[in-house]
Coordinates of C-alpha atoms (C1' of nucleotides) in Angstrom, one line a residue:
Chain A
X41 CA -165.5 41.2 -113.3
X42 CA -164.2 43.3 -115.9
X43 CA -162.5 42.5 -118.9
X44 CA -158.5 43.3 -119.3
X45 CA -159.4 46.7 -120.5
X46 CA -160.8 48.4 -123.7
X47 CA -159.0 47.3 -126.6
X48 CA -156.6 48.6 -128.0
X49 CA -156.1 50.7 -125.8
X50 CA -152.8 50.4 -125.1
X51 CA -152.2 52.4 -122.0
X52 CA -153.7 49.6 -119.8
X53 CA -150.8 48.1 -120.7
X54 CA -147.0 49.5 -119.8
X55 CA -145.1 46.1 -121.2
X56 CA -141.9 46.2 -122.9
X57 CA -142.7 43.9 -125.1
X58 CA -142.6 44.1 -128.9
X59 CA -143.5 42.4 -131.8
X60 CA -140.3 40.5 -132.9
X61 CA -140.5 41.8 -136.4
X62 CA -136.7 42.5 -136.1
X63 CA -136.0 39.7 -135.7
X64 CA -138.4 37.6 -137.8
X65 CA -135.8 36.7 -140.3
X66 CA -134.7 33.7 -138.1
X67 CA -138.1 32.4 -137.3
X68 CA -139.3 33.0 -140.7
X69 CA -136.1 31.0 -142.5
X70 CA -138.1 28.3 -140.2
X71 CA -141.0 28.9 -141.8
X72 CA -139.8 28.4 -145.5
X73 CA -141.6 26.0 -147.5
X74 CA -138.9 23.6 -148.8
X75 CA -138.6 25.3 -152.3
X76 CA -140.2 28.4 -152.3
X77 CA -138.1 30.8 -153.0
X78 CA -138.8 34.4 -151.7
X79 CA -136.2 37.0 -150.4
X80 CA -134.8 38.2 -146.9
X81 CA -135.9 41.6 -147.6
X82 CA -139.7 40.3 -148.1
X83 CA -139.4 37.7 -144.9
X84 CA -138.6 40.6 -142.8
X85 CA -141.2 42.1 -140.8
X86 CA -143.7 39.6 -142.4
X87 CA -146.1 38.9 -139.2
X88 CA -149.1 38.0 -142.0
X89 CA -146.8 36.4 -144.2
X90 CA -145.3 34.0 -141.2
X91 CA -149.1 33.8 -140.6
X92 CA -150.1 32.3 -144.1
X93 CA -146.6 30.2 -144.3
X94 CA -148.1 28.5 -141.3
X95 CA -151.6 27.8 -141.6
X96 CA -150.6 26.6 -145.3
X97 CA -147.9 24.1 -143.7
X98 CA -150.9 22.4 -142.4
X99 CA -153.4 22.4 -145.6
X100 CA -155.1 25.5 -144.3
X101 CA -155.4 29.4 -145.6
X102 CA -155.0 32.5 -143.9
X103 CA -158.5 34.0 -144.3
X104 CA -159.5 37.4 -143.9
X105 CA -161.3 36.4 -140.3
X106 CA -158.4 34.4 -139.3
X107 CA -156.5 37.8 -140.4
X108 CA -158.7 40.3 -138.5
X109 CA -157.9 37.9 -135.1
X110 CA -153.8 38.3 -135.9
X111 CA -154.4 42.1 -136.2
X112 CA -156.5 42.1 -133.0
X113 CA -153.9 40.6 -131.1
X114 CA -150.9 42.4 -132.8
X115 CA -153.1 45.7 -131.7
X116 CA -153.9 44.4 -127.9
X117 CA -150.2 43.5 -127.0
X118 CA -152.2 41.6 -123.9
X119 CA -154.2 38.6 -123.7
X120 CA -157.3 38.4 -125.9
X121 CA -160.5 36.7 -124.2
X122 CA -163.6 36.1 -126.5
X123 CA -165.7 38.9 -125.2
X124 CA -162.6 41.4 -126.2
X125 CA -162.6 40.1 -129.7
X126 CA -167.0 39.6 -129.9
X127 CA -166.2 43.6 -129.0
X128 CA -163.8 44.9 -131.0
X129 CA -164.7 42.4 -134.4
X130 CA -168.8 42.6 -133.5
X131 CA -169.2 41.3 -137.1
X132 CA -167.5 38.6 -136.7
X133 CA -169.6 35.4 -135.9
X134 CA -169.2 33.0 -132.3
X135 CA -168.5 30.0 -133.7
X136 CA -165.6 31.3 -136.4
X137 CA -164.4 33.3 -133.2
X138 CA -163.8 30.0 -131.6
X139 CA -162.8 28.4 -134.9
X140 CA -160.0 30.9 -135.8
X141 CA -158.7 30.7 -132.3
X142 CA -158.0 27.3 -132.6
X143 CA -156.9 26.6 -136.2
X144 CA -154.5 29.8 -135.7
X145 CA -153.3 27.8 -131.8
X146 CA -152.7 24.4 -133.7
X147 CA -150.9 26.2 -136.5
X148 CA -148.7 27.9 -133.8
X149 CA -149.6 31.1 -134.1
X150 CA -150.8 32.1 -131.3
X151 CA -151.5 30.4 -127.5
X152 CA -153.1 30.0 -124.9
X153 CA -153.0 32.3 -121.9
X154 CA -153.9 31.2 -117.6
X155 CA -155.9 33.6 -116.8
X156 CA -156.8 34.5 -112.9
X157 CA -159.7 32.3 -113.2
X158 CA -161.6 33.7 -115.7
X159 CA -162.0 32.3 -119.5
X160 CA -159.8 31.9 -122.1
X161 CA -157.4 34.3 -123.1
X162 CA -155.0 34.1 -126.3
X163 CA -151.5 36.1 -127.3
X164 CA -149.2 35.8 -130.3
X165 CA -147.0 32.7 -130.0
X166 CA -143.9 33.9 -128.3
X167 CA -141.8 33.3 -130.9
X168 CA -143.5 35.7 -132.8
X169 CA -143.4 38.0 -129.6
X170 CA -141.0 37.4 -126.7
X171 CA -140.7 35.5 -123.9
X172 CA -142.9 37.8 -121.2
X173 CA -144.8 37.1 -118.1
X174 CA -148.4 38.2 -116.4
X175 CA -149.3 40.2 -114.1
X176 CA -153.4 39.1 -113.0
X177 CA -155.5 41.3 -110.7
X178 CA -157.3 39.2 -108.7
X179 CA -160.2 42.1 -108.7
X180 CA -160.9 43.2 -112.2
X181 CA -158.9 40.1 -114.3
X182 CA -156.9 42.8 -115.9
X183 CA -154.0 41.1 -117.6
X184 CA -150.6 42.6 -117.7
X185 CA -147.6 41.7 -119.5
X186 CA -143.9 41.9 -118.3
X187 CA -140.5 40.9 -119.1
X188 CA -138.4 39.6 -116.5
X189 CA -134.7 40.6 -117.0
X190 CA -132.4 37.8 -118.7
X191 CA -130.6 37.1 -115.9
X192 CA -133.4 36.0 -113.7
X193 CA -134.7 33.6 -117.1
X194 CA -131.8 32.2 -116.5
X195 CA -132.5 31.2 -113.6
X196 CA -135.9 29.9 -114.0
X197 CA -134.4 28.2 -117.1
X198 CA -131.7 26.2 -114.8
X199 CA -134.7 25.9 -111.8
X200 CA -137.3 24.2 -114.2
X201 CA -134.6 22.2 -116.4
X202 CA -133.5 20.6 -112.8
X203 CA -137.3 20.4 -111.1
X204 CA -138.7 18.7 -114.4
X205 CA -135.7 16.1 -114.6
X206 CA -136.1 15.0 -110.4
X207 CA -139.9 14.0 -112.2
X208 CA -138.7 12.1 -115.2
X209 CA -140.7 15.4 -117.1
X210 CA -140.2 16.7 -120.3
X211 CA -140.1 20.5 -120.1
X212 CA -142.2 22.6 -122.7
X213 CA -142.7 25.7 -121.3
X214 CA -143.0 27.5 -118.3
X215 CA -145.5 30.4 -117.2
X216 CA -144.9 33.0 -114.0
X217 CA -147.9 34.4 -113.3
X218 CA -148.0 36.7 -110.6
X219 CA -151.2 37.0 -108.8
X220 CA -152.8 40.3 -106.9
X221 CA -153.9 44.1 -107.0
X222 CA -153.5 45.8 -110.3
X223 CA -152.2 49.7 -109.9
X224 CA -156.2 50.9 -110.3
X225 CA -157.4 48.0 -107.9
X226 CA -154.7 48.9 -105.2
X227 CA -155.1 52.6 -104.8
X228 CA -158.9 51.6 -103.5
Chain B
X276 CA -157.5 13.6 -121.9
X277 CA -157.5 11.3 -118.4
X278 CA -157.3 12.4 -114.9
X279 CA -154.5 12.9 -112.7
X280 CA -154.3 9.1 -111.5
X281 CA -156.5 7.2 -109.7
X282 CA -156.5 9.1 -106.4
X283 CA -155.3 8.2 -103.8
X284 CA -152.6 6.5 -105.1
X285 CA -149.8 8.9 -104.0
X286 CA -147.2 7.2 -106.5
X287 CA -147.9 9.6 -109.1
X288 CA -146.7 12.1 -107.7
X289 CA -143.4 12.0 -106.0
X290 CA -143.3 15.5 -104.6
X291 CA -141.9 16.1 -101.3
X292 CA -144.4 18.8 -100.0
X293 CA -145.7 17.5 -96.6
X294 CA -148.5 18.7 -94.8
X295 CA -147.6 20.5 -91.9
X296 CA -148.7 19.2 -88.9
X297 CA -145.3 20.3 -87.6
X298 CA -145.8 23.9 -88.1
X299 CA -149.4 24.4 -87.3
X300 CA -149.2 25.6 -83.6
X301 CA -148.2 28.8 -85.3
X302 CA -150.5 28.6 -87.7
X303 CA -153.5 27.7 -85.9
X304 CA -152.8 30.1 -83.3
X305 CA -153.9 32.7 -85.8
X306 CA -157.1 30.8 -86.1
X307 CA -157.9 31.2 -82.2
X308 CA -160.6 32.7 -81.5
X309 CA -160.4 35.3 -79.0
X310 CA -161.5 34.2 -76.0
X311 CA -161.1 30.2 -76.4
X312 CA -158.9 28.4 -74.6
X313 CA -157.1 25.2 -76.0
X314 CA -153.5 23.7 -74.5
X315 CA -150.9 23.8 -77.6
X316 CA -150.9 19.7 -77.5
X317 CA -154.6 20.0 -78.9
X318 CA -153.6 22.7 -81.0
X319 CA -151.0 21.3 -82.7
X320 CA -151.4 18.5 -85.7
X321 CA -154.9 19.2 -85.9
X322 CA -155.7 20.2 -89.4
X323 CA -159.5 19.3 -89.3
X324 CA -159.4 21.8 -86.1
X325 CA -157.8 24.9 -88.1
X326 CA -160.5 24.0 -90.8
X327 CA -163.4 24.0 -88.0
X328 CA -162.2 27.0 -86.6
X329 CA -161.5 29.1 -90.2
X330 CA -165.0 28.1 -90.9
X331 CA -166.2 29.4 -88.1
X332 CA -165.0 32.6 -88.2
X333 CA -167.0 33.0 -91.5
X334 CA -170.2 32.0 -89.6
X335 CA -170.0 28.1 -90.9
X336 CA -170.2 24.8 -89.7
X337 CA -167.6 21.7 -90.6
X338 CA -169.8 19.5 -92.3
X339 CA -169.3 15.8 -93.1
X340 CA -169.1 16.9 -97.0
X341 CA -166.7 19.8 -96.5
X342 CA -164.7 17.1 -94.0
X343 CA -164.8 14.5 -96.8
X344 CA -163.4 16.7 -99.7
X345 CA -160.7 18.0 -96.8
X346 CA -159.6 14.4 -96.1
X347 CA -159.8 13.7 -99.6
X348 CA -157.3 16.7 -100.6
X349 CA -155.0 15.4 -98.0
X350 CA -154.5 12.2 -99.0
X351 CA -154.9 13.2 -103.0
X352 CA -151.0 14.9 -102.2
X353 CA -151.9 17.1 -105.4
X354 CA -154.6 19.2 -107.2
X355 CA -158.1 17.7 -107.4
X356 CA -160.6 18.3 -109.8
X357 CA -164.6 17.9 -109.6
X358 CA -164.0 14.5 -111.5
X359 CA -161.8 13.3 -109.5
X360 CA -164.3 14.1 -106.3
X361 CA -167.2 12.8 -108.8
X362 CA -165.0 9.6 -108.9
X363 CA -163.7 8.9 -104.8
X364 CA -167.1 11.0 -102.9
X365 CA -169.3 8.9 -105.5
X366 CA -172.7 9.9 -102.5
X367 CA -171.1 13.2 -102.7
X368 CA -174.0 15.4 -104.9
X369 CA -172.3 17.5 -107.5
X370 CA -174.1 20.5 -106.3
X371 CA -173.0 19.9 -102.6
X372 CA -169.2 19.3 -104.1
X373 CA -168.8 22.8 -106.4
X374 CA -170.9 24.2 -102.9
X375 CA -168.2 23.2 -100.2
X376 CA -165.1 23.7 -102.7
X377 CA -166.8 27.2 -102.5
X378 CA -167.1 27.9 -99.2
X379 CA -163.8 25.7 -98.3
X380 CA -162.1 28.0 -100.7
X381 CA -163.8 31.1 -99.3
X382 CA -163.2 30.0 -95.3
X383 CA -159.1 30.3 -96.8
X384 CA -158.7 26.3 -96.5
X385 CA -158.5 25.5 -100.3
X386 CA -156.9 27.6 -103.1
X387 CA -157.7 26.6 -106.8
X388 CA -155.2 25.8 -109.0
X389 CA -154.8 26.6 -113.0
X390 CA -154.6 23.7 -114.7
X391 CA -153.1 23.2 -118.5
X392 CA -156.4 23.9 -119.8
X393 CA -158.5 22.1 -118.3
X394 CA -161.4 22.5 -115.4
X395 CA -160.6 23.9 -112.5
X396 CA -158.5 22.1 -109.7
X397 CA -158.0 22.3 -105.8
X398 CA -155.6 22.1 -103.5
X399 CA -154.8 22.5 -99.9
X400 CA -154.0 26.5 -99.4
X401 CA -150.6 26.9 -99.4
X402 CA -150.2 27.4 -95.3
X403 CA -151.7 24.7 -94.8
X404 CA -149.0 22.5 -96.9
X405 CA -146.1 24.7 -98.4
X406 CA -145.0 26.4 -101.2
X407 CA -145.1 24.7 -104.3
X408 CA -144.7 24.9 -108.2
X409 CA -146.9 21.8 -110.2
X410 CA -145.4 20.2 -113.4
X411 CA -148.5 20.0 -115.7
X412 CA -148.5 17.6 -118.7
X413 CA -150.0 18.5 -121.3
X414 CA -150.7 15.4 -123.0
X415 CA -152.7 13.7 -120.1
X416 CA -153.2 16.4 -118.1
X417 CA -151.4 15.1 -114.7
X418 CA -150.5 17.6 -112.1
X419 CA -147.6 16.8 -110.0
X420 CA -146.2 19.0 -107.0
X421 CA -142.8 20.1 -106.9
X422 CA -141.2 22.2 -104.1
X423 CA -138.3 24.5 -105.5
X424 CA -135.3 24.9 -104.0
X425 CA -135.5 28.0 -101.0
X426 CA -132.5 30.0 -103.0
X427 CA -134.8 30.0 -106.0
X428 CA -137.8 31.1 -104.2
X429 CA -135.7 33.6 -102.5
X430 CA -134.7 34.8 -106.4
X431 CA -138.0 34.5 -107.5
X432 CA -139.8 36.7 -104.7
X433 CA -136.8 39.3 -105.2
X434 CA -138.1 39.1 -109.4
X435 CA -142.0 38.6 -108.9
X436 CA -141.4 42.3 -106.2
X437 CA -139.2 44.4 -108.8
X438 CA -141.7 43.5 -111.8
X439 CA -144.8 43.9 -110.0
X440 CA -143.2 47.3 -108.3
X441 CA -142.2 48.5 -112.0
X442 CA -146.3 48.7 -112.8
X443 CA -147.7 49.8 -109.6
X444 CA -148.9 46.4 -109.4
X445 CA -149.5 44.5 -105.4
X446 CA -148.4 41.6 -105.6
X447 CA -150.1 38.8 -103.3
X448 CA -148.7 35.2 -104.9
X449 CA -147.2 34.0 -108.1
X450 CA -146.9 30.7 -109.6
X451 CA -144.5 29.0 -111.7
X452 CA -145.8 26.2 -113.8
X453 CA -144.3 23.8 -115.9
X454 CA -145.5 22.3 -118.9
X455 CA -144.4 19.5 -121.0
X456 CA -144.7 15.9 -121.0
X457 CA -144.8 13.9 -117.8
X458 CA -142.3 10.8 -117.5
X459 CA -145.3 8.3 -118.9
X460 CA -146.1 10.2 -121.7
X461 CA -142.4 11.1 -122.7
X462 CA -141.6 8.0 -122.8
X463 CA -143.7 6.6 -126.0
Chain C
dT290 C1' -164.2 25.2 -166.6
dG291 C1' -164.9 21.9 -163.3
dT292 C1' -163.5 19.8 -159.1
dA293 C1' -162.2 18.2 -154.5
dG294 C1' -161.3 20.8 -150.2
dT295 C1' -161.6 24.3 -147.0
dC296 C1' -164.5 27.7 -145.0
dT297 C1' -168.3 30.0 -143.6
dG298 C1' -172.5 31.2 -140.5
dA299 C1' -175.9 29.5 -137.7
dG300 C1' -177.6 27.3 -134.5
dA301 C1' -178.0 22.6 -132.2
dC302 C1' -175.8 20.6 -128.4
dT303 C1' -172.4 19.7 -124.2
dG304 C1' -171.2 19.9 -120.1
dA305 C1' -168.5 22.3 -115.9
dG306 C1' -170.2 25.5 -113.0
dT307 C1' -174.3 27.9 -110.8
dC308 C1' -178.4 28.8 -108.7
dT309 C1' -183.1 28.1 -106.6
dC310 C1' -186.4 26.2 -103.3
dA311 C1' -188.7 22.9 -99.7
dG312 C1' -187.2 20.6 -96.3
dT313 C1' -183.3 18.8 -92.7
dG314 C1' -180.0 19.8 -89.6
dC315 C1' -177.8 22.0 -85.5
dA316 C1' -176.3 24.9 -82.3
dA317 C1' -177.7 28.8 -79.3
dG318 C1' -180.4 30.5 -75.9
dC319 C1' -184.0 29.8 -72.7
Chain D
dG126 C1' -185.2 19.6 -73.0
dC127 C1' -187.5 22.6 -76.2
dT128 C1' -187.3 26.3 -79.3
dT129 C1' -185.8 28.8 -83.4
dG130 C1' -183.3 31.0 -86.3
dC131 C1' -180.6 29.7 -89.2
dA132 C1' -177.0 27.3 -91.8
dC133 C1' -177.1 23.3 -94.8
dT134 C1' -178.5 20.2 -97.9
dG135 C1' -180.2 17.7 -102.2
dA136 C1' -182.4 17.4 -107.0
dG137 C1' -183.2 19.7 -110.5
dA138 C1' -183.3 23.4 -113.6
dC139 C1' -180.6 27.3 -115.1
dT140 C1' -175.7 29.7 -117.7
dC141 C1' -172.9 30.0 -121.0
dA142 C1' -168.5 29.2 -122.8
dG143 C1' -167.0 26.2 -125.8
dT144 C1' -168.0 22.5 -129.5
dC145 C1' -169.9 20.2 -133.1
dT146 C1' -173.4 20.1 -137.0
dC147 C1' -174.0 20.7 -141.6
dA148 C1' -175.9 23.3 -146.6
dG149 C1' -173.7 26.2 -149.1
dA150 C1' -170.1 29.4 -150.4
dC151 C1' -165.5 29.9 -151.2
dT152 C1' -161.1 28.8 -153.2
dA153 C1' -156.8 27.1 -155.1
dC154 C1' -155.4 23.4 -158.5
dA155 C1' -155.2 20.5 -163.4

DNA sequence: TGTAGTCTGAGACTGAGTCTCAGTGCAAGC
DNA sequence: GCTTGCACTGAGACTCAGTCTCAGACTACA
């Protein structure tokens, strides 16, 4: 089972998902340290600034290693596995990679993604990108991002709310994974 | 992180999912060996008969170990992990458990379920139960089955089809996981 | 500058899942 | 009923993704 593609070749993903650079102002406002002073211009579009802020909020630094991971996730445009990281950041020691992922996740910058049946994948947190779902190829393991129409997403939210309420369950997020064969494996 | 509950206590799951005993006739017809003769009455409601047939179709036997796993999945009513199996079938050796699960999955009797971030869980194949989704508690790991309304499922199927077609992706199945806090963890 | 605490890389450790293999069990054919 | 070929089994070795440890380096703050 091969990995999701050759990073950071974006051609394996034709997702319409984009970084929310134009919308980060709102997100960053939530990241503002109480007391810090920074102009809105400096804040806008500053993903790494957000990263640093969130890490400092939990008494951590935005080190070069952590930054390298974030940059890889940005350029990848789809969920990234540990082996992807090892491949594209060969100088990053394994234990550091794992630790960085854990730290970045704890700081709310990235999230874990369930793959078809494979090892862990990570991607940027949704509030830094946009809500989307995944196509999972059961043959080669490729993961493709897809963004559903707003109307559909509204329907999902309603159903999620109902289903959860019936069980006294407090929903925090949902994921819709579509399993099947990608274009490459389908043609064979 | 605790396991999904004490099997086979069904009270942890209030799912409306039921085994398709009343509908198995159709499914079993598909399982009939070309040439075997069995009355419709004998076929109806015979999950273990289906199990045996499917295994024999791939030149395997429905052994007592495999049957024990199936019975556990039947009584559990929600996805079961390896540790659940070890707990409820203490005499079943570990390597056999793993092997049975692999064999049953290959024969199309069970399927793997993605849990929140935990180890592998299995449940009966959908055509032996019914289409459903899962509530995943991110705190304790409990997995609860929920059956969506038919109308919603129809909407999902349409969206899945569109999203996949846009990528030249051939969809085979989909899953909707709702992550959050179960009733127990929510109250705390 | 000093200090406290975060961070790092190397490598040991863990355990879920996989594999091996000698012996057992089973079903089909005679 | 017997024989035979092959599926099946349990015990335990093995693999590797992920976790943990620790001495030393780095950083931010006073």
